[in-house]
mmCIF file of C-alpha atoms in Angstrom:
data_model
loop_
_atom_site.group_PDB
_atom_site.id
_atom_site.type_symbol
_atom_site.label_atom_id
_atom_site.label_comp_id
_atom_site.label_asym_id
_atom_site.label_seq_id
_atom_site.Cartn_x
_atom_site.Cartn_y
_atom_site.Cartn_z
ATOM 1 C CA UNK M 1 30.602 18.903 0.441
ATOM 2 C CA UNK M 2 28.757 22.157 1.050
ATOM 3 C CA UNK M 3 26.874 21.769 -2.242
ATOM 4 C CA UNK M 4 25.925 18.232 -1.309
ATOM 5 C CA UNK M 5 24.553 19.439 2.021
ATOM 6 C CA UNK M 6 22.550 22.138 0.260
ATOM 7 C CA UNK M 7 21.158 19.592 -2.221
ATOM 8 C CA UNK M 8 20.225 17.189 0.561
ATOM 9 C CA UNK M 9 18.547 19.961 2.505
ATOM 10 C CA UNK M 10 16.621 21.058 -0.546
ATOM 11 C CA UNK M 11 15.446 17.565 -1.427
ATOM 12 C CA UNK M 12 14.417 16.726 2.122
ATOM 13 C CA UNK M 13 12.735 20.105 2.406
ATOM 14 C CA UNK M 14 10.435 19.185 -0.478
ATOM 15 C CA UNK M 15 9.061 16.332 1.595
ATOM 16 C CA UNK M 16 7.790 18.729 4.269
ATOM 17 C CA UNK M 17 5.923 21.033 1.901
ATOM 18 C CA UNK M 18 2.199 20.633 1.259
ATOM 19 C CA UNK M 19 1.483 19.341 -2.256
ATOM 20 C CA UNK M 20 -1.432 20.846 -4.182
ATOM 21 C CA UNK M 21 -3.083 19.020 -7.065
ATOM 22 C CA UNK M 22 -5.870 20.111 -9.389
ATOM 23 C CA UNK M 23 -8.156 18.346 -11.915
ATOM 24 C CA UNK M 24 -6.974 17.894 -15.501
ATOM 25 C CA UNK M 25 -8.494 20.025 -18.249
ATOM 26 C CA UNK M 26 -11.447 18.460 -20.139
ATOM 27 C CA UNK M 27 -9.387 18.052 -23.322
ATOM 28 C CA UNK M 28 -6.893 15.931 -21.370
ATOM 29 C CA UNK M 29 -9.536 13.453 -20.232
ATOM 30 C CA UNK M 30 -10.652 11.604 -23.341
ATOM 31 C CA UNK M 31 -10.582 12.115 -27.127
ATOM 32 C CA UNK M 32 -13.790 13.437 -28.656
ATOM 33 C CA UNK M 33 -16.132 10.889 -30.256
ATOM 34 C CA UNK M 34 -19.814 10.348 -31.022
ATOM 35 C CA UNK M 35 -20.295 7.026 -29.231
ATOM 36 C CA UNK M 36 -22.820 8.692 -26.943
ATOM 37 C CA UNK M 37 -25.170 9.283 -29.886
ATOM 38 C CA UNK M 38 -26.692 12.340 -28.187
ATOM 39 C CA UNK M 39 -28.273 10.251 -25.450
ATOM 40 C CA UNK M 40 -29.247 12.236 -22.388
ATOM 41 C CA UNK M 41 -27.667 11.319 -19.076
ATOM 42 C CA UNK M 42 -27.834 13.013 -15.734
ATOM 43 C CA UNK M 43 -24.779 12.833 -13.507
ATOM 44 C CA UNK M 44 -25.099 13.395 -9.778
ATOM 45 C CA UNK M 45 -22.518 16.056 -8.941
ATOM 46 C CA UNK M 46 -20.771 15.671 -6.599
ATOM 47 C CA UNK M 47 -20.330 11.958 -5.998
ATOM 48 C CA UNK M 48 -20.941 10.606 -2.510
ATOM 49 C CA UNK M 49 -17.680 10.886 -0.627
ATOM 50 C CA UNK M 50 -17.190 7.546 1.115
ATOM 51 C CA UNK M 51 -13.428 7.742 1.631
ATOM 52 C CA UNK M 52 -12.161 6.574 4.969
ATOM 53 C CA UNK M 53 -9.923 9.655 5.278
ATOM 54 C CA UNK M 54 -11.680 12.747 3.958
ATOM 55 C CA UNK M 55 -9.192 15.210 5.391
ATOM 56 C CA UNK M 56 -6.654 14.963 2.571
ATOM 57 C CA UNK M 57 -6.050 13.638 -0.944
ATOM 58 C CA UNK M 58 -2.790 11.924 -0.200
ATOM 59 C CA UNK M 59 0.518 12.263 1.507
ATOM 60 C CA UNK M 60 4.082 13.273 0.852
ATOM 61 C CA UNK M 61 6.783 10.999 2.311
ATOM 62 C CA UNK M 62 10.446 11.140 3.076
ATOM 63 C CA UNK M 63 13.067 8.542 2.238
ATOM 64 C CA UNK M 64 12.115 6.439 5.264
ATOM 65 C CA UNK M 65 8.513 6.047 4.073
ATOM 66 C CA UNK M 66 7.284 8.366 6.803
ATOM 67 C CA UNK M 67 4.348 10.667 6.046
ATOM 68 C CA UNK M 68 5.592 14.246 6.190
ATOM 69 C CA UNK M 69 3.055 16.547 4.505
ATOM 70 C CA UNK M 70 -0.485 16.319 3.109
ATOM 71 C CA UNK M 71 -1.526 16.313 -0.532
ATOM 72 C CA UNK M 72 -4.424 18.736 -0.924
ATOM 73 C CA UNK M 73 -6.957 18.671 -3.764
ATOM 74 C CA UNK M 74 -7.734 22.166 -5.046
ATOM 75 C CA UNK M 75 -11.184 20.817 -6.002
ATOM 76 C CA UNK M 76 -12.873 18.353 -3.606
ATOM 77 C CA UNK M 77 -12.273 14.875 -5.052
ATOM 78 C CA UNK M 78 -15.979 13.955 -5.016
ATOM 79 C CA UNK M 79 -16.609 16.952 -7.298
ATOM 80 C CA UNK M 80 -13.351 16.363 -9.201
ATOM 81 C CA UNK M 81 -14.401 12.866 -10.345
ATOM 82 C CA UNK M 82 -18.090 13.626 -10.961
ATOM 83 C CA UNK M 83 -17.263 16.686 -13.067
ATOM 84 C CA UNK M 84 -14.573 14.785 -14.958
ATOM 85 C CA UNK M 85 -17.050 11.994 -15.767
ATOM 86 C CA UNK M 86 -19.604 14.529 -16.972
ATOM 87 C CA UNK M 87 -17.007 16.237 -19.164
ATOM 88 C CA UNK M 88 -15.889 12.865 -20.494
ATOM 89 C CA UNK M 89 -19.473 11.940 -21.381
ATOM 90 C CA UNK M 90 -19.966 15.283 -23.139
ATOM 91 C CA UNK M 91 -16.775 14.789 -25.157
ATOM 92 C CA UNK M 92 -18.010 11.310 -26.079
ATOM 93 C CA UNK M 93 -21.205 12.614 -27.637
ATOM 94 C CA UNK M 94 -23.634 12.304 -24.724
ATOM 95 C CA UNK M 95 -25.904 15.121 -23.652
ATOM 96 C CA UNK M 96 -24.693 15.145 -20.062
ATOM 97 C CA UNK M 97 -26.318 17.363 -17.469
ATOM 98 C CA UNK M 98 -25.570 17.681 -13.780
ATOM 99 C CA UNK M 99 -28.408 16.788 -11.414
ATOM 100 C CA UNK M 100 -31.121 17.169 -14.072
ATOM 101 C CA UNK M 101 -34.819 16.606 -13.315
ATOM 102 C CA UNK M 102 -36.016 13.019 -13.376
ATOM 103 C CA UNK M 103 -37.704 12.048 -16.669
ATOM 104 C CA UNK M 104 -39.309 8.743 -17.700
ATOM 105 C CA UNK M 105 -36.317 7.570 -19.760
ATOM 106 C CA UNK M 106 -33.620 9.719 -18.246
ATOM 107 C CA UNK M 107 -30.483 7.821 -17.317
ATOM 108 C CA UNK M 108 -29.171 8.788 -13.932
ATOM 109 C CA UNK M 109 -25.551 8.132 -12.980
ATOM 110 C CA UNK M 110 -24.784 8.149 -9.305
ATOM 111 C CA UNK M 111 -21.223 7.703 -8.088
ATOM 112 C CA UNK M 112 -19.643 6.806 -4.779
ATOM 113 C CA UNK M 113 -16.028 7.827 -4.346
ATOM 114 C CA UNK M 114 -14.426 5.125 -2.235
ATOM 115 C CA UNK M 115 -10.776 6.095 -2.629
ATOM 116 C CA UNK M 116 -8.758 9.014 -3.936
ATOM 117 C CA UNK M 117 -5.249 8.950 -2.589
ATOM 118 C CA UNK M 118 -1.900 10.032 -4.010
ATOM 119 C CA UNK M 119 1.309 8.945 -2.324
ATOM 120 C CA UNK M 120 4.854 8.186 -3.380
ATOM 121 C CA UNK M 121 5.914 4.615 -3.853
ATOM 122 C CA UNK M 122 9.505 4.415 -2.703
ATOM 123 C CA UNK M 123 11.817 2.213 -4.709
ATOM 124 C CA UNK M 124 15.568 1.814 -4.488
ATOM 125 C CA UNK M 125 16.410 4.501 -7.031
ATOM 126 C CA UNK M 126 13.057 6.073 -7.864
ATOM 127 C CA UNK M 127 10.324 7.955 -6.089
ATOM 128 C CA UNK M 128 7.065 7.303 -7.884
ATOM 129 C CA UNK M 129 3.952 9.316 -6.994
ATOM 130 C CA UNK M 130 1.046 6.934 -7.366
ATOM 131 C CA UNK M 131 -2.659 7.865 -7.454
ATOM 132 C CA UNK M 132 -5.371 5.359 -6.542
ATOM 133 C CA UNK M 133 -8.999 6.042 -7.405
ATOM 134 C CA UNK M 134 -11.898 3.738 -6.532
ATOM 135 C CA UNK M 135 -15.435 4.501 -7.670
ATOM 136 C CA UNK M 136 -18.740 2.636 -7.547
ATOM 137 C CA UNK M 137 -21.228 3.719 -10.193
ATOM 138 C CA UNK M 138 -24.959 3.075 -10.006
ATOM 139 C CA UNK M 139 -26.931 3.672 -13.196
ATOM 140 C CA UNK M 140 -30.705 3.894 -12.920
ATOM 141 C CA UNK M 141 -33.700 4.981 -14.975
ATOM 142 C CA UNK M 142 -37.344 5.564 -14.135
ATOM 143 C CA UNK M 143 -38.174 2.803 -16.602
ATOM 144 C CA UNK M 144 -36.546 0.313 -14.241
ATOM 145 C CA UNK M 145 -32.837 0.012 -14.984
ATOM 146 C CA UNK M 146 -30.668 -0.527 -11.924
ATOM 147 C CA UNK M 147 -27.073 -1.518 -12.557
ATOM 148 C CA UNK M 148 -23.870 -1.087 -10.608
ATOM 149 C CA UNK M 149 -20.177 -1.558 -11.213
ATOM 150 C CA UNK M 150 -16.981 -0.985 -9.225
ATOM 151 C CA UNK M 151 -13.905 0.597 -10.791
ATOM 152 C CA UNK M 152 -10.359 0.879 -9.558
ATOM 153 C CA UNK M 153 -7.689 2.970 -11.242
ATOM 154 C CA UNK M 154 -4.056 3.656 -10.683
ATOM 155 C CA UNK M 155 -1.816 6.366 -12.089
ATOM 156 C CA UNK M 156 1.941 6.050 -11.592
ATOM 157 C CA UNK M 157 4.467 8.694 -12.571
ATOM 158 C CA UNK M 158 8.051 7.342 -12.409
ATOM 159 C CA UNK M 159 10.377 10.045 -11.113
ATOM 160 C CA UNK M 160 13.543 10.623 -9.173
ATOM 161 C CA UNK M 161 12.062 13.314 -6.932
ATOM 162 C CA UNK M 162 8.586 13.786 -5.521
ATOM 163 C CA UNK M 163 7.852 17.246 -6.845
ATOM 164 C CA UNK M 164 4.379 18.708 -7.093
ATOM 165 C CA UNK M 165 4.440 18.223 -10.875
ATOM 166 C CA UNK M 166 4.936 14.465 -10.432
ATOM 167 C CA UNK M 167 1.996 14.234 -8.022
ATOM 168 C CA UNK M 168 -0.060 16.260 -10.486
ATOM 169 C CA UNK M 169 0.900 13.926 -13.334
ATOM 170 C CA UNK M 170 -0.028 10.818 -11.331
ATOM 171 C CA UNK M 171 -3.454 12.214 -10.416
ATOM 172 C CA UNK M 172 -4.020 13.261 -14.033
ATOM 173 C CA UNK M 173 -3.160 9.784 -15.311
ATOM 174 C CA UNK M 174 -5.481 8.097 -12.819
ATOM 175 C CA UNK M 175 -8.299 10.532 -13.646
ATOM 176 C CA UNK M 176 -7.839 9.921 -17.382
ATOM 177 C CA UNK M 177 -7.956 6.157 -16.850
ATOM 178 C CA UNK M 178 -11.036 6.531 -14.658
ATOM 179 C CA UNK M 179 -12.957 8.690 -17.117
ATOM 180 C CA UNK M 180 -12.070 6.589 -20.147
ATOM 181 C CA UNK M 181 -13.027 3.311 -18.473
ATOM 182 C CA UNK M 182 -16.230 4.663 -16.934
ATOM 183 C CA UNK M 183 -17.399 6.239 -20.206
ATOM 184 C CA UNK M 184 -16.650 3.022 -22.094
ATOM 185 C CA UNK M 185 -18.575 1.023 -19.509
ATOM 186 C CA UNK M 186 -21.559 3.379 -19.617
ATOM 187 C CA UNK M 187 -21.645 3.157 -23.427
ATOM 188 C CA UNK M 188 -21.598 -0.650 -23.291
ATOM 189 C CA UNK M 189 -24.419 -0.683 -20.737
ATOM 190 C CA UNK M 190 -26.685 1.797 -22.530
ATOM 191 C CA UNK M 191 -26.113 0.150 -25.901
ATOM 192 C CA UNK M 192 -27.983 -2.874 -24.501
ATOM 193 C CA UNK M 193 -31.104 -0.751 -24.000
ATOM 194 C CA UNK M 194 -31.475 1.558 -27.022
ATOM 195 C CA UNK M 195 -34.551 3.335 -25.716
ATOM 196 C CA UNK M 196 -32.695 4.718 -22.730
ATOM 197 C CA UNK M 197 -31.443 8.274 -22.797
ATOM 198 C CA UNK M 198 -33.658 9.274 -25.671
ATOM 199 C CA UNK M 199 -35.407 11.942 -23.665
ATOM 200 C CA UNK M 200 -34.429 15.475 -22.989
ATOM 201 C CA UNK M 201 -33.449 16.283 -19.389
ATOM 202 C CA UNK M 202 -37.019 17.486 -18.822
ATOM 203 C CA UNK M 203 -38.388 14.079 -19.686
ATOM 204 C CA UNK M 204 -39.926 14.753 -23.086
ATOM 205 C CA UNK M 205 -39.943 11.459 -24.976
ATOM 206 C CA UNK M 206 -38.458 11.545 -28.461
ATOM 207 C CA UNK M 207 -40.619 8.981 -30.202
ATOM 208 C CA UNK M 208 -41.686 8.763 -33.821
ATOM 209 C CA UNK M 209 -44.322 6.214 -34.816
ATOM 210 C CA UNK M 210 -44.030 4.410 -38.108
ATOM 211 C CA UNK M 211 -43.619 1.036 -39.729
ATOM 212 C CA UNK M 212 -40.090 0.989 -40.940
ATOM 213 C CA UNK M 213 -36.846 2.776 -41.143
ATOM 214 C CA UNK M 214 -36.876 6.080 -43.019
ATOM 215 C CA UNK U 1 31.291 -8.716 14.968
ATOM 216 C CA UNK U 2 27.682 -7.843 15.834
ATOM 217 C CA UNK U 3 25.698 -5.371 13.716
ATOM 218 C CA UNK U 4 24.916 -2.175 15.637
ATOM 219 C CA UNK U 5 21.152 -2.020 16.386
ATOM 220 C CA UNK U 6 20.709 1.411 14.799
ATOM 221 C CA UNK U 7 22.390 0.286 11.607
ATOM 222 C CA UNK U 8 20.247 -2.853 11.545
ATOM 223 C CA UNK U 9 17.089 -0.782 11.994
ATOM 224 C CA UNK U 10 18.089 1.565 9.167
ATOM 225 C CA UNK U 11 18.804 -1.432 6.970
ATOM 226 C CA UNK U 12 15.432 -2.991 7.751
ATOM 227 C CA UNK U 13 13.380 0.112 6.925
ATOM 228 C CA UNK U 14 13.550 -0.098 3.135
ATOM 229 C CA UNK U 15 13.024 -3.847 3.272
ATOM 230 C CA UNK U 16 9.911 -3.392 5.400
ATOM 231 C CA UNK U 17 8.772 -0.646 3.048
ATOM 232 C CA UNK U 18 9.066 -2.963 0.034
ATOM 233 C CA UNK U 19 7.240 -5.729 1.863
ATOM 234 C CA UNK U 20 4.384 -3.370 2.682
ATOM 235 C CA UNK U 21 3.930 -2.462 -0.963
ATOM 236 C CA UNK U 22 4.037 -6.070 -2.098
ATOM 237 C CA UNK U 23 1.356 -7.035 0.395
ATOM 238 C CA UNK U 24 -1.157 -4.259 -0.170
ATOM 239 C CA UNK U 25 -0.495 -3.241 -3.768
ATOM 240 C CA UNK U 26 -4.041 -2.924 -5.160
ATOM 241 C CA UNK U 27 -2.890 -4.114 -8.571
ATOM 242 C CA UNK U 28 -2.651 -7.555 -7.011
ATOM 243 C CA UNK U 29 -6.308 -7.392 -5.981
ATOM 244 C CA UNK U 30 -8.283 -7.750 -9.227
ATOM 245 C CA UNK U 31 -11.535 -8.145 -7.289
ATOM 246 C CA UNK U 32 -11.573 -4.357 -6.871
ATOM 247 C CA UNK U 33 -12.412 -3.960 -10.548
ATOM 248 C CA UNK U 34 -15.654 -5.493 -11.786
ATOM 249 C CA UNK U 35 -15.422 -7.024 -15.247
ATOM 250 C CA UNK U 36 -18.995 -6.098 -16.121
ATOM 251 C CA UNK U 37 -22.096 -4.421 -14.773
ATOM 252 C CA UNK U 38 -24.247 -6.135 -12.216
ATOM 253 C CA UNK U 39 -27.755 -5.510 -13.529
ATOM 254 C CA UNK U 40 -30.259 -5.747 -10.683
ATOM 255 C CA UNK U 41 -33.226 -4.854 -12.874
ATOM 256 C CA UNK U 42 -33.666 -4.081 -16.539
ATOM 257 C CA UNK U 43 -35.648 -1.194 -17.988
ATOM 258 C CA UNK U 44 -39.118 -1.824 -19.283
ATOM 259 C CA UNK U 45 -39.250 -2.783 -22.934
ATOM 260 C CA UNK U 46 -40.158 0.013 -25.367
ATOM 261 C CA UNK U 47 -43.637 -1.500 -25.632
ATOM 262 C CA UNK U 48 -44.071 -1.171 -21.892
ATOM 263 C CA UNK U 49 -42.757 2.378 -22.110
ATOM 264 C CA UNK U 50 -45.716 3.273 -24.276
ATOM 265 C CA UNK U 51 -44.419 2.626 -27.789
ATOM 266 C CA UNK U 52 -46.785 0.418 -29.788
ATOM 267 C CA UNK U 53 -45.521 -2.672 -31.616
ATOM 268 C CA UNK U 54 -44.508 -1.586 -35.070
ATOM 269 C CA UNK U 55 -43.768 1.882 -33.764
ATOM 270 C CA UNK U 56 -40.308 3.307 -33.523
ATOM 271 C CA UNK U 57 -38.177 5.560 -31.416
ATOM 272 C CA UNK U 58 -35.147 7.682 -32.180
ATOM 273 C CA UNK U 59 -31.777 7.460 -30.457
ATOM 274 C CA UNK U 60 -29.215 10.020 -31.508
ATOM 275 C CA UNK U 61 -30.889 10.534 -34.859
ATOM 276 C CA UNK U 62 -31.178 6.798 -35.597
ATOM 277 C CA UNK U 63 -34.672 5.343 -35.767
ATOM 278 C CA UNK U 64 -35.308 1.972 -34.095
ATOM 279 C CA UNK U 65 -38.439 -0.055 -34.802
ATOM 280 C CA UNK U 66 -40.245 -2.027 -32.104
ATOM 281 C CA UNK U 67 -40.875 -5.532 -33.372
ATOM 282 C CA UNK U 68 -44.616 -6.313 -33.692
#
């Protein structure tokens, strides 16, 4: 009986402790590839933070679905996502630079963070930390490209208890899904316009004149 | 025998919790994820960017030729 009381106190105590989460390491984001083909892209870091609640990254809850403690991002989420996208682009073979000068064929990626929230989803027997990330990307170039796309990602870590590690795992899974989908989408967009991204960040055009393939 | 109000309230909490998740679960709102890019304007063609017809440009070490 005493042990049960201690266990109950310990478990409920967890719900009142602030949860800290941090971004995943670059090697956890996406496998390396060359799909970027050395194209130059500039990523606006940080993203615009357009979350409704900017004071926290999520919430801890007790068994009655009551919010009991905040989830705090060790890196601001607008920087978290922008940096993760830049690292994902680098690992995918792009030449990604943060906030680089505007060149004639430079591709600029601007992001708006609309949601970044981690909270437990309470089920009958499980306590699943769940991370929701919503981003709107706008891709532009001085040569006239203007495209936008909305993304929504979810990371769920099934667990019995809502420990900090489970919250961390959920945010990592959502970030991985976000980076992989955004990089794939950027590749598919830029592949439609082969001349884009062929400049250095300073805007020097890489053009060779000729009448056929070498 | 009537159910005590406190017990009824405790019983209702998880049910209400489940209902809340069913209603607002974003996975049930596919409109939050665009299937493709919305392209408002396209970049100028390579010719307009200053590359003559018959000329070429290099992307990631691969040379592309602008059709005459």
